[in-house]
Amino acid sequence: MCGIVGFVGKEEAAPILLDGLERMEYRGYDSAGIAVRSEQEGLQVKKAKGRLHVLRELTRDGAELSGTLGIGHTRWATHGEPNDVNAHPHISENGRIALVHNGIIENYMEIKEHLIKQGVTFASDTDSEVVAQLLEFHYHECGNMLEAVGRVLRRIEGSYAFGIICADYPNALIAARKDSPLILGYGENGNFLASDVTAVIKHTRDVVYMDDGEIAVLTADSIDVFDDELIPVDKKHHTVDWDVSAAEKGGYPHFMLKEIMEQPEAVRKTVSPRIRDGRVVLDDVALTADYVKEISRIYIIACGSSYHVGMVSKYNWERLLRRPVEVCLASEFRYSAPLVDEHTLVVVISQSGETLDTMAAMREAKRLGGRTLAIVNVVGSSIARESDDVLYTWAGPEIAVATTKAYSTQLVLMDLVGLYLADVLGTVESAEYSAIVEELAVLPEKLEKVLAHVEDIQYFASRYFNHDSIFFIGRNLDCAMGMEGSLKLKEISYIHSEAYASGELKHGTISLIEHGTLVVALGTYRALLDKSISNVVEVKARGAEVLAVTTDEFRGKMEKTADAVIAVPESHPVVQPSLGVVPLQLFAYYVALQRGCDIDKPRNLAKSVTVE
Ligand code: F6R
């Protein structure tokens, strides 16, 4: 949610800030703004409601603002409607301090009331402006900006990543973080701060991840990081192992389509280093065999699509591990008195590694004594750093708000971890173990086969795009997969959609099926195929139009019942959802395209949800 960027160096800041914001626009896109400082013009601020191109036009691609020091922000509104005034940067009353903020200041009302009593006038409805005003207040008191920032941080509660400039410090940019991501980048012609590596990757791959409570002072030639007592801290440098092309569309009309097409490669990168001589090898985790044997309960915690990965994994892991696996929505977990002790393995799944609910649930699990294992895509993200163990999905940067390649890599990584644990526990037969490993190894080629039939799905999308309510039904793993298909469709096409366990439909929801209702029936789980077909017959009898997704082997059987059929290659049941989900992603994509939706930036959403 919200993206912040800052630059101080030897080049004009405004174009660099706009470019950085454009690359982070997926984090929020209801308004944007930049503040730049120069010797001649002082502090110049431009803000605009709407997408970044509005700000680009307003500033003539940055040419309207001069100076080599600046900060920028792209917003996903929490406090105050999206408009020019509530857009960041926020300026203190005397116009000398500018600030951008990602996060939420929980005690802003109390501080605001206090400042109003001191005679401060506020321009916006935001919690962030309160921090700019409070900074001015403390700066006035102590006359030292770093000290003022320290005082402010001790006063505020909540989550934040800040970028701050002050007219009195013409060569310095100040950064601070708590519970919101912030990286610092070392460039040749200057230094950067940003919410996300994508904003700076064009200029540098040499980055430092800020930790909670830290404050940084950046100049053109130096970056100094301090702890919350303002004592200098030595930070480890990281080299980002992907380049700018990974964060560009590369000829595709949308990031989402590019990322769907990248799935074979992303899965290959995630799986192949972890299979050696037919065995799953997880070098990077410190789970000992003794600990694994003592595991009595497993929680999988996540949100949205990552939660849907958990739903698939529950079926797979219970089959492989013979241990109870509970999947929890992160936003519910910590308020549900979870049964966690030292024999509980808590797996948290998060593409961004910054989702606040997931992070909070993970902290609660740790507090209760559980051992945490994070499945994360963004290297160095908060969840990755705080978890006891972390395994990365090597999907590369995911820009489209609707996840696809991260989901797919999470699925296969969960299969690998499941196999690994089952092997230690001795709960999986060696023939089954080998069959799954083999299927994971050949999955990229099978995914390529699915993607080669993109026109079929395009055709079905053009046939069905004008439906206003669509059901996804399936049993067992197909039911879990349907949840993802339904979410994908609703988030980018705005069509109302529900996922249902086929067998449950007749217990109420079947009343919604009427003549012409589209039902996407998932029948890839061979053990329950006949039962799934019976459920297709039931909805057909009530007038539904049925689009079925099955495997090549069962295409003929499905064609006898459904109106249209998409078939994917056969795999081991544990791996099959990795193939079945791809037509659902493509269907959602092409339906949204037909409906003229803003696919990469769907309304009301943002990638990386860092508010509760
Ligand atoms: C849907 C989607 C979201 C995320 C959810 C969790 O396409 O992307 O539902 O899956 O917000 O995000 P992460 O995985 O970053 O924790």
XYZ file of C-alpha atoms and ligand atoms in Angstrom:
628
model
C 0.000 0.000 0.000
C 1.437 3.341 -0.983
C 4.870 3.595 -2.508
C 7.509 6.068 -1.414
C 10.696 7.037 -3.161
C 13.469 9.549 -2.480
C 16.620 10.684 -4.261
C 19.584 12.861 -3.371
C 22.441 13.204 -5.813
C 23.981 14.884 -8.792
C 21.059 14.637 -11.244
C 17.655 16.295 -11.500
C 15.476 14.513 -8.945
C 11.970 14.921 -10.426
C 12.313 12.601 -13.462
C 13.984 9.974 -11.265
C 11.178 10.202 -8.712
C 8.460 9.945 -11.376
C 10.126 6.925 -12.934
C 10.431 5.272 -9.504
C 6.781 5.984 -8.741
C 5.712 4.547 -12.072
C 7.468 1.291 -11.267
C 5.765 1.182 -7.856
C 2.355 2.353 -8.967
C 0.927 -1.121 -8.241
C 1.326 -0.311 -4.535
C -1.380 2.360 -4.748
C -2.722 4.523 -7.492
C -5.397 6.935 -6.359
C -3.116 9.988 -6.238
C 0.558 10.868 -6.387
C 2.927 13.695 -5.606
C 6.536 14.824 -5.469
C 8.517 17.465 -3.567
C 11.870 18.692 -4.869
C 14.271 21.180 -3.362
C 16.682 23.487 -5.166
C 18.863 26.396 -4.097
C 17.003 28.870 -6.307
C 13.390 27.629 -6.075
C 13.397 26.253 -2.524
C 10.852 23.507 -1.809
C 8.487 22.837 -4.727
C 5.551 20.457 -4.349
C 3.186 19.045 -6.997
C 0.370 16.633 -6.215
C -2.498 15.251 -8.240
C -5.480 12.980 -7.735
C -5.595 10.031 -10.130
C -3.015 7.905 -11.839
C 0.608 8.905 -12.148
C 0.201 10.141 -15.707
C -1.841 13.062 -14.312
C 1.138 14.121 -12.206
C 3.442 13.584 -15.173
C 1.319 15.951 -17.268
C 1.092 18.479 -14.429
C 4.867 18.586 -14.020
C 5.718 18.152 -17.729
C 7.473 14.896 -16.872
C 9.224 16.547 -13.986
C 10.576 19.532 -15.946
C 8.508 21.920 -13.791
C 10.529 21.128 -10.663
C 14.248 21.713 -10.378
C 16.664 20.337 -7.826
C 18.681 17.251 -7.010
C 16.952 16.349 -3.746
C 13.391 15.076 -3.592
C 10.733 12.646 -2.388
C 7.700 11.110 -4.073
C 4.614 9.109 -3.170
C 1.901 7.068 -4.841
C -1.117 6.626 -2.611
C -3.694 4.023 -1.600
C -6.025 6.067 0.581
C -6.682 5.118 4.191
C -7.329 8.390 6.062
C -9.067 10.948 3.881
C -10.510 10.536 0.401
C -8.212 10.476 -2.613
C -7.814 14.106 -3.683
C -5.056 16.619 -4.363
C -4.898 17.873 -0.774
C -4.722 14.444 0.868
C -2.067 13.310 -1.608
C 1.526 13.259 -0.315
C 4.033 14.856 0.187
C 2.652 16.708 3.201
C 4.229 20.005 4.123
C 4.601 21.466 7.583
C 2.810 24.748 8.264
C 5.887 26.917 7.725
C 6.515 25.191 4.396
C 10.023 24.023 5.320
C 9.522 20.305 5.892
C 8.088 17.837 3.347
C 7.228 14.251 4.184
C 5.969 11.115 2.445
C 4.555 8.245 4.459
C 3.519 4.643 3.935
C 1.642 3.079 6.861
C -0.851 4.234 9.451
C -0.327 6.504 12.473
C -2.723 5.095 15.035
C -2.582 7.918 17.599
C -2.766 10.725 15.035
C -6.043 12.145 16.388
C -4.632 12.752 19.836
C -1.494 14.420 18.395
C -3.545 16.460 15.969
C -5.757 17.790 18.775
C -2.668 18.690 20.770
C -1.127 20.551 17.822
C -4.372 22.352 17.021
C -4.360 23.620 20.606
C -0.845 24.944 19.939
C -2.286 26.890 17.004
C -1.241 24.603 14.138
C -3.552 24.637 11.115
C -4.022 21.446 9.115
C -4.642 21.297 5.390
C -5.574 17.631 4.917
C -7.563 14.836 6.575
C -4.601 12.488 6.697
C -2.738 10.899 9.569
C 0.503 11.589 7.665
C 0.230 15.380 7.739
C 0.171 15.157 11.532
C 3.714 13.783 11.403
C 4.939 16.635 9.176
C 3.461 19.162 11.604
C 4.791 17.364 14.651
C 8.244 17.344 13.060
C 8.134 21.096 12.592
C 7.064 21.445 16.229
C 9.982 19.380 17.539
C 12.454 20.856 15.058
C 11.502 24.297 16.309
C 12.089 23.024 19.859
C 15.501 21.369 19.386
C 16.896 22.929 16.169
C 18.293 19.616 14.908
C 16.413 17.625 12.307
C 17.744 14.201 13.237
C 16.940 14.780 16.883
C 13.474 16.053 15.896
C 12.829 12.884 13.886
C 13.901 10.795 16.885
C 11.477 12.693 19.139
C 8.635 12.257 16.655
C 9.232 8.524 16.358
C 9.065 8.179 20.124
C 5.732 9.979 20.106
C 3.863 8.231 17.295
C 2.259 4.788 17.302
C 1.539 2.661 14.274
C 3.400 1.677 11.156
C 5.511 3.851 8.934
C 8.113 4.268 6.268
C 9.009 7.949 5.949
C 10.946 10.008 3.454
C 11.645 13.516 4.744
C 13.321 16.625 3.379
C 13.844 19.917 5.137
C 14.644 23.250 3.496
C 17.400 23.841 6.076
C 19.237 20.659 5.012
C 19.642 21.165 1.269
C 21.772 18.061 0.744
C 20.096 15.480 2.954
C 17.238 13.062 2.800
C 15.983 11.394 5.977
C 14.350 7.960 6.139
C 12.746 6.034 8.980
C 10.865 2.771 9.217
C 8.673 0.631 11.433
C 6.475 -2.187 10.085
C 6.452 -0.775 6.542
C 9.106 -1.736 4.014
C 11.954 0.607 3.185
C 15.148 -0.003 1.280
C 18.120 2.264 0.685
C 19.971 2.143 -2.625
C 23.567 3.147 -3.384
C 23.744 4.709 -6.870
C 26.626 6.136 -8.873
C 25.138 9.593 -9.141
C 23.303 9.650 -5.867
C 21.466 7.601 -3.278
C 17.882 6.412 -2.990
C 15.191 5.365 -0.601
C 12.162 3.377 -1.727
C 9.394 1.084 -0.534
C 10.460 -1.459 -3.069
C 13.567 -2.437 -5.032
C 11.636 -2.072 -8.320
C 11.732 1.715 -7.891
C 15.537 1.876 -7.920
C 16.604 -1.165 -9.924
C 17.225 0.971 -13.018
C 19.921 2.855 -11.082
C 21.396 0.354 -8.659
C 21.327 -3.255 -7.453
C 23.313 -2.415 -4.311
C 20.754 -2.076 -1.503
C 20.352 -2.116 2.247
C 17.136 -3.213 3.982
C 16.184 -0.915 6.847
C 15.032 -2.538 10.068
C 12.291 -1.421 12.413
C 13.250 1.567 14.530
C 16.076 2.678 12.248
C 16.631 6.168 10.881
C 18.865 6.931 7.899
C 20.462 10.098 6.602
C 21.261 10.049 2.897
C 23.432 12.508 1.002
C 24.717 12.306 -2.573
C 27.810 10.380 -1.414
C 26.866 8.677 1.831
C 24.221 6.763 3.708
C 24.333 6.662 7.509
C 21.941 4.475 9.447
C 21.132 4.937 13.152
C 19.132 2.968 15.673
C 16.287 4.482 17.687
C 18.823 5.942 20.155
C 20.595 7.617 17.205
C 23.603 5.315 17.583
C 25.204 4.449 14.190
C 24.451 0.941 12.868
C 26.507 -1.087 10.376
C 24.238 -2.431 7.676
C 24.780 -5.416 5.428
C 24.649 -4.683 1.695
C 22.605 -6.938 -0.597
C 22.934 -7.305 -4.345
C 19.582 -7.650 -6.077
C 19.828 -10.670 -8.362
C 17.422 -9.526 -11.077
C 17.605 -6.586 -13.414
C 15.362 -3.884 -14.783
C 13.924 -6.047 -17.611
C 12.215 -8.260 -15.003
C 10.185 -5.257 -13.891
C 9.120 -4.177 -17.389
C 6.336 -5.431 -19.637
C 8.688 -6.750 -22.305
C 6.205 -6.352 -25.163
C 3.172 -7.758 -23.334
C 0.101 -5.515 -23.067
C -0.146 -6.151 -19.314
C 2.132 -7.307 -16.528
C -0.477 -9.909 -15.616
C -0.221 -11.652 -18.996
C 3.562 -11.443 -18.905
C 3.592 -12.970 -15.435
C 1.185 -15.767 -16.444
C 3.518 -16.573 -19.331
C 6.552 -16.524 -17.044
C 5.159 -19.328 -14.900
C 7.064 -22.239 -16.449
C 10.355 -20.442 -15.839
C 9.386 -19.261 -12.362
C 8.377 -22.795 -11.380
C 11.605 -24.179 -12.842
C 13.692 -21.714 -10.826
C 11.805 -22.550 -7.651
C 11.882 -26.330 -8.050
C 15.054 -27.364 -9.844
C 17.665 -26.194 -7.283
C 15.713 -28.101 -4.640
C 15.698 -31.497 -6.334
C 18.942 -33.470 -6.336
C 19.187 -37.106 -7.414
C 15.451 -37.497 -7.114
C 15.364 -36.161 -3.539
C 14.001 -32.878 -2.176
C 16.816 -30.843 -0.640
C 16.004 -27.778 1.439
C 19.471 -26.452 2.236
C 18.173 -23.179 3.538
C 15.986 -24.449 6.415
C 17.188 -25.424 9.845
C 14.299 -27.763 10.717
C 15.963 -30.751 12.363
C 14.621 -34.279 11.989
C 14.118 -34.363 15.782
C 11.952 -31.258 15.650
C 9.946 -32.484 12.652
C 9.194 -35.779 14.390
C 7.750 -33.877 17.340
C 5.376 -31.749 15.234
C 1.848 -32.356 16.444
C -0.025 -29.672 14.536
C 0.548 -27.479 11.530
C -0.966 -24.098 10.801
C -0.785 -22.449 7.424
C -1.438 -18.712 7.669
C -1.895 -16.305 4.778
C -4.237 -13.883 3.017
C -5.974 -13.869 -0.363
C -4.343 -15.983 -3.030
C -1.599 -17.068 -0.648
C -4.366 -18.408 1.589
C -5.700 -20.343 -1.394
C -2.279 -21.935 -1.766
C -2.724 -22.947 1.862
C -6.093 -24.542 1.011
C -4.507 -26.684 -1.704
C -1.605 -27.549 0.583
C -3.904 -28.639 3.383
C -5.224 -31.460 1.185
C -1.746 -32.338 -0.021
C 0.020 -32.183 3.312
C -2.612 -34.125 5.226
C -2.318 -36.809 2.556
C 1.482 -36.830 2.783
C 2.154 -36.082 6.472
C -0.783 -37.676 8.256
C -0.820 -34.676 10.616
C -3.649 -32.178 11.140
C -3.125 -29.091 9.004
C -5.233 -26.049 9.710
C -5.375 -23.170 7.230
C -6.133 -19.785 8.765
C -6.802 -16.395 7.308
C -4.073 -14.249 8.823
C -6.568 -11.532 9.741
C -8.492 -14.059 11.864
C -5.656 -16.090 13.315
C -4.482 -13.892 16.139
C -8.006 -13.133 17.332
C -9.020 -16.784 17.500
C -7.040 -18.113 20.493
C -4.951 -20.414 18.271
C -3.656 -23.657 19.757
C 0.063 -23.089 19.271
C 2.882 -24.571 21.317
C 6.473 -25.606 20.705
C 5.313 -28.634 18.720
C 3.366 -26.475 16.291
C 4.855 -25.644 12.922
C 3.406 -22.399 11.606
C 3.869 -21.881 7.885
C 3.226 -18.345 6.668
C 2.829 -17.719 2.956
C 3.273 -14.264 1.466
C 4.383 -13.045 -1.936
C 5.319 -9.575 -0.718
C 6.548 -10.594 2.710
C 5.025 -7.352 3.971
C 1.318 -8.158 4.429
C 0.536 -6.712 7.832
C -2.059 -9.303 8.847
C 0.286 -12.145 7.978
C 3.166 -10.488 9.772
C 1.060 -9.898 12.890
C -0.176 -13.497 12.850
C 3.384 -14.745 12.515
C 4.499 -12.656 15.490
C 1.612 -14.021 17.538
C 2.532 -17.592 16.577
C 6.116 -16.966 17.665
C 4.958 -15.400 20.904
C 2.957 -18.549 21.646
C 6.050 -20.684 21.137
C 5.434 -22.022 17.631
C 8.196 -22.433 15.066
C 7.664 -20.363 11.929
C 8.559 -21.154 8.349
C 7.926 -18.407 5.790
C 7.301 -18.988 2.091
C 8.094 -15.599 0.606
C 8.880 -14.101 -2.791
C 10.441 -10.740 -1.929
C 13.985 -11.222 -0.693
C 14.781 -9.333 2.492
C 11.127 -8.524 3.222
C 9.959 -8.188 6.804
C 8.322 -11.611 7.073
C 11.379 -13.262 5.531
C 13.613 -11.617 8.088
C 11.491 -12.285 11.142
C 10.584 -15.898 10.482
C 12.593 -18.713 12.072
C 13.098 -20.201 8.628
C 12.470 -18.815 5.172
C 12.196 -20.431 1.778
C 12.014 -18.180 -1.256
C 9.800 -18.669 -4.259
C 12.005 -17.577 -7.110
C 9.206 -15.951 -9.115
C 11.048 -12.664 -9.669
C 9.289 -9.337 -9.214
C 5.508 -9.559 -9.530
C 4.036 -6.247 -10.621
C 0.400 -6.980 -11.557
C -1.835 -6.581 -8.526
C -3.494 -9.943 -9.228
C -0.946 -12.594 -8.383
C -0.250 -15.444 -10.791
C 3.372 -16.545 -10.938
C 3.863 -16.024 -7.214
C 0.805 -18.221 -6.541
C 2.207 -20.951 -8.807
C 5.633 -20.893 -7.218
C 4.098 -20.940 -3.738
C 2.135 -24.062 -4.719
C 5.182 -25.981 -5.900
C 7.306 -24.875 -2.984
C 4.628 -26.070 -0.591
C 4.630 -29.431 -2.439
C 8.401 -29.651 -1.957
C 8.195 -28.802 1.739
C 5.360 -31.301 2.180
C 7.457 -34.026 0.581
C 10.486 -33.093 2.643
C 8.574 -33.279 5.920
C 6.768 -36.471 4.921
C 10.096 -38.070 4.102
C 11.503 -37.213 7.528
C 8.336 -38.498 9.181
C 8.294 -41.634 7.043
C 4.656 -41.033 6.128
C 4.999 -41.178 2.344
C 5.573 -44.318 0.302
C 8.740 -44.126 -1.735
C 6.859 -44.747 -5.018
C 4.534 -41.851 -4.334
C 7.442 -39.633 -3.237
C 9.292 -40.319 -6.480
C 6.184 -39.865 -8.620
C 5.556 -36.405 -7.156
C 9.209 -35.379 -7.480
C 9.175 -36.485 -11.124
C 5.995 -34.560 -11.817
C 7.393 -31.412 -10.215
C 10.501 -31.724 -12.355
C 8.499 -31.930 -15.611
C 5.882 -29.385 -14.552
C 7.475 -26.464 -16.468
C 7.086 -28.334 -19.780
C 3.491 -29.226 -18.978
C 2.777 -25.612 -18.076
C 4.182 -24.586 -21.443
C 1.697 -26.953 -23.091
C -1.196 -25.299 -21.246
C 0.024 -21.850 -22.247
C 0.304 -22.926 -25.884
C -3.529 -23.151 -25.985
C -4.163 -19.618 -24.934
C -6.466 -18.970 -27.950
C -9.007 -21.555 -26.708
C -9.316 -19.698 -23.443
C -9.483 -16.381 -25.243
C -12.405 -17.792 -27.221
C -14.257 -18.945 -24.080
C -13.677 -15.558 -22.488
C -15.254 -13.843 -25.483
C -18.218 -16.231 -25.209
C -18.804 -15.695 -21.492
C -17.488 -12.254 -20.612
C -20.915 -10.637 -20.273
C -22.174 -12.900 -17.482
C -22.762 -11.016 -14.271
C -22.410 -13.886 -11.826
C -20.147 -16.906 -12.170
C -19.766 -19.959 -9.931
C -16.686 -22.124 -9.600
C -17.386 -25.608 -8.315
C -15.165 -28.577 -7.580
C -14.330 -31.192 -5.016
C -11.265 -31.586 -2.817
C -8.224 -30.038 -4.579
C -10.507 -28.738 -7.331
C -12.519 -26.890 -4.714
C -9.375 -25.196 -3.365
C -8.294 -24.337 -6.904
C -11.730 -22.915 -7.663
C -11.298 -20.423 -4.822
C -8.325 -18.967 -6.647
C -10.102 -18.997 -10.017
C -13.020 -17.132 -8.507
C -10.852 -14.536 -6.752
C -8.826 -13.917 -9.909
C -11.997 -13.321 -11.892
C -13.704 -11.020 -9.425
C -10.693 -8.887 -8.593
C -9.852 -7.933 -12.163
C -13.164 -8.245 -14.061
C -15.507 -7.074 -11.240
C -17.897 -9.934 -12.026
C -19.568 -11.356 -8.944
C -18.256 -14.831 -8.409
C -18.299 -17.567 -5.792
C -16.339 -20.739 -5.300
C -18.185 -23.693 -3.881
C -17.515 -27.273 -2.952
C -19.633 -29.075 -5.562
C -21.247 -31.335 -3.002
C -22.230 -28.407 -0.807
C -24.053 -26.538 -3.546
C -27.309 -28.407 -3.067
C -27.417 -27.340 0.599
C -28.558 -23.855 -0.309
C -26.607 -22.062 -2.981
C -28.045 -24.066 -5.853
C -31.086 -21.805 -5.531
C -29.017 -19.153 -7.319
C -28.515 -21.315 -10.395
C -30.986 -20.327 -13.092
C -31.221 -20.429 -16.832
C -27.912 -19.227 -18.308
C -25.914 -18.954 -15.045
C -22.296 -19.717 -15.861
C -20.739 -22.481 -13.777
C -17.051 -23.231 -14.157
C -16.865 -26.885 -13.116
C -13.444 -28.142 -12.106
C -12.873 -31.823 -12.682
C -9.158 -32.448 -12.572
C -9.120 -34.506 -9.359
C -9.412 -38.003 -10.748
C -10.474 -39.740 -7.510
C -13.727 -37.761 -7.445
C -14.309 -37.188 -11.121
C -17.554 -39.149 -11.373
C -18.993 -37.338 -8.385
C -17.961 -34.014 -9.905
C -19.694 -34.946 -13.148
C -22.888 -35.719 -11.192
C -22.721 -32.188 -9.786
C -22.360 -30.820 -13.305
C -25.506 -32.747 -14.266
C -27.319 -31.187 -11.291
C -26.536 -27.604 -12.304
C -27.227 -28.332 -15.972
C -30.656 -29.613 -14.951
C -31.313 -26.156 -13.463
C -30.369 -24.343 -16.646
C -26.671 -23.571 -15.986
C -24.200 -23.110 -18.803
C -21.152 -25.186 -17.840
C -17.536 -24.554 -18.751
C -15.506 -27.486 -17.455
C -11.795 -27.705 -16.746
C -10.473 -31.238 -16.706
C -7.481 -33.293 -17.806
C -6.765 -34.596 -21.307
C -7.725 -38.073 -20.177
C -11.211 -37.036 -19.096
C -11.986 -34.546 -21.836
C -14.269 -37.003 -23.678
C -16.222 -37.845 -20.543
C -16.682 -34.161 -19.628
C -17.721 -33.210 -23.149
C -20.752 -35.448 -22.810
C -22.066 -33.259 -19.972
C -20.562 -29.765 -20.052
C -21.197 -27.115 -22.711
C -17.523 -26.362 -23.179
C -14.346 -28.058 -21.993
C -10.775 -26.942 -21.378
C -8.301 -29.771 -20.789
C -4.846 -29.663 -19.220
C -2.178 -32.393 -19.167
C -2.469 -35.107 -16.544
C -0.202 -35.037 -13.483
C 0.042 -36.561 -10.014
C -2.985 -35.386 -7.973
C -0.712 -33.420 -5.613
C 0.720 -31.453 -8.554
C -2.418 -31.271 -10.694
C -3.689 -27.924 -9.270
C -0.529 -26.269 -10.598
C -1.763 -27.070 -14.106
C -5.485 -26.596 -13.536
C -5.164 -23.069 -12.194
C -3.519 -21.664 -15.335
C -6.645 -21.709 -17.559
C -8.493 -20.011 -14.698
C -5.909 -17.211 -14.580
C -6.095 -16.801 -18.344
C -9.894 -16.903 -18.314
C -9.975 -14.101 -15.721
C -7.434 -12.118 -17.734
C -9.280 -12.346 -21.058
C -12.705 -11.747 -19.505
C -11.350 -8.576 -17.873
C -9.785 -7.572 -21.189
C -13.117 -8.010 -22.999
C -14.789 -5.875 -20.364
C -12.224 -3.114 -20.770
C -10.990 -3.308 -17.173
C -7.739 -1.886 -15.879
C -6.171 -5.305 -15.475
C -2.886 -4.517 -13.757
C -4.427 -1.980 -11.398
C -7.930 -3.103 -10.461
C -10.123 -0.643 -8.611
C -9.868 -0.347 -4.821
C -6.908 -2.711 -4.629
C -3.175 -2.427 -4.140
C -0.410 -4.946 -4.009
C 1.196 -5.503 -0.633
C -1.498 -4.771 1.936
C 0.308 -3.145 4.843
C -2.769 -2.079 6.807
C -4.906 -4.281 9.048
C -4.854 -11.666 -5.272
C -3.763 -11.183 -4.461
C -3.987 -11.015 -3.002
C -2.743 -11.450 -2.234
C -2.918 -11.134 -0.736
C -1.729 -11.593 0.068
O -4.489 -11.760 -6.606
O -2.702 -10.908 -4.956
O -5.102 -11.711 -2.570
O -2.537 -12.802 -2.436
O -3.091 -9.757 -0.567
O -0.555 -10.955 -0.347
P 0.863 -11.532 0.021
O 0.980 -12.862 -0.642
O 1.829 -10.529 -0.523
O 0.922 -11.649 1.511
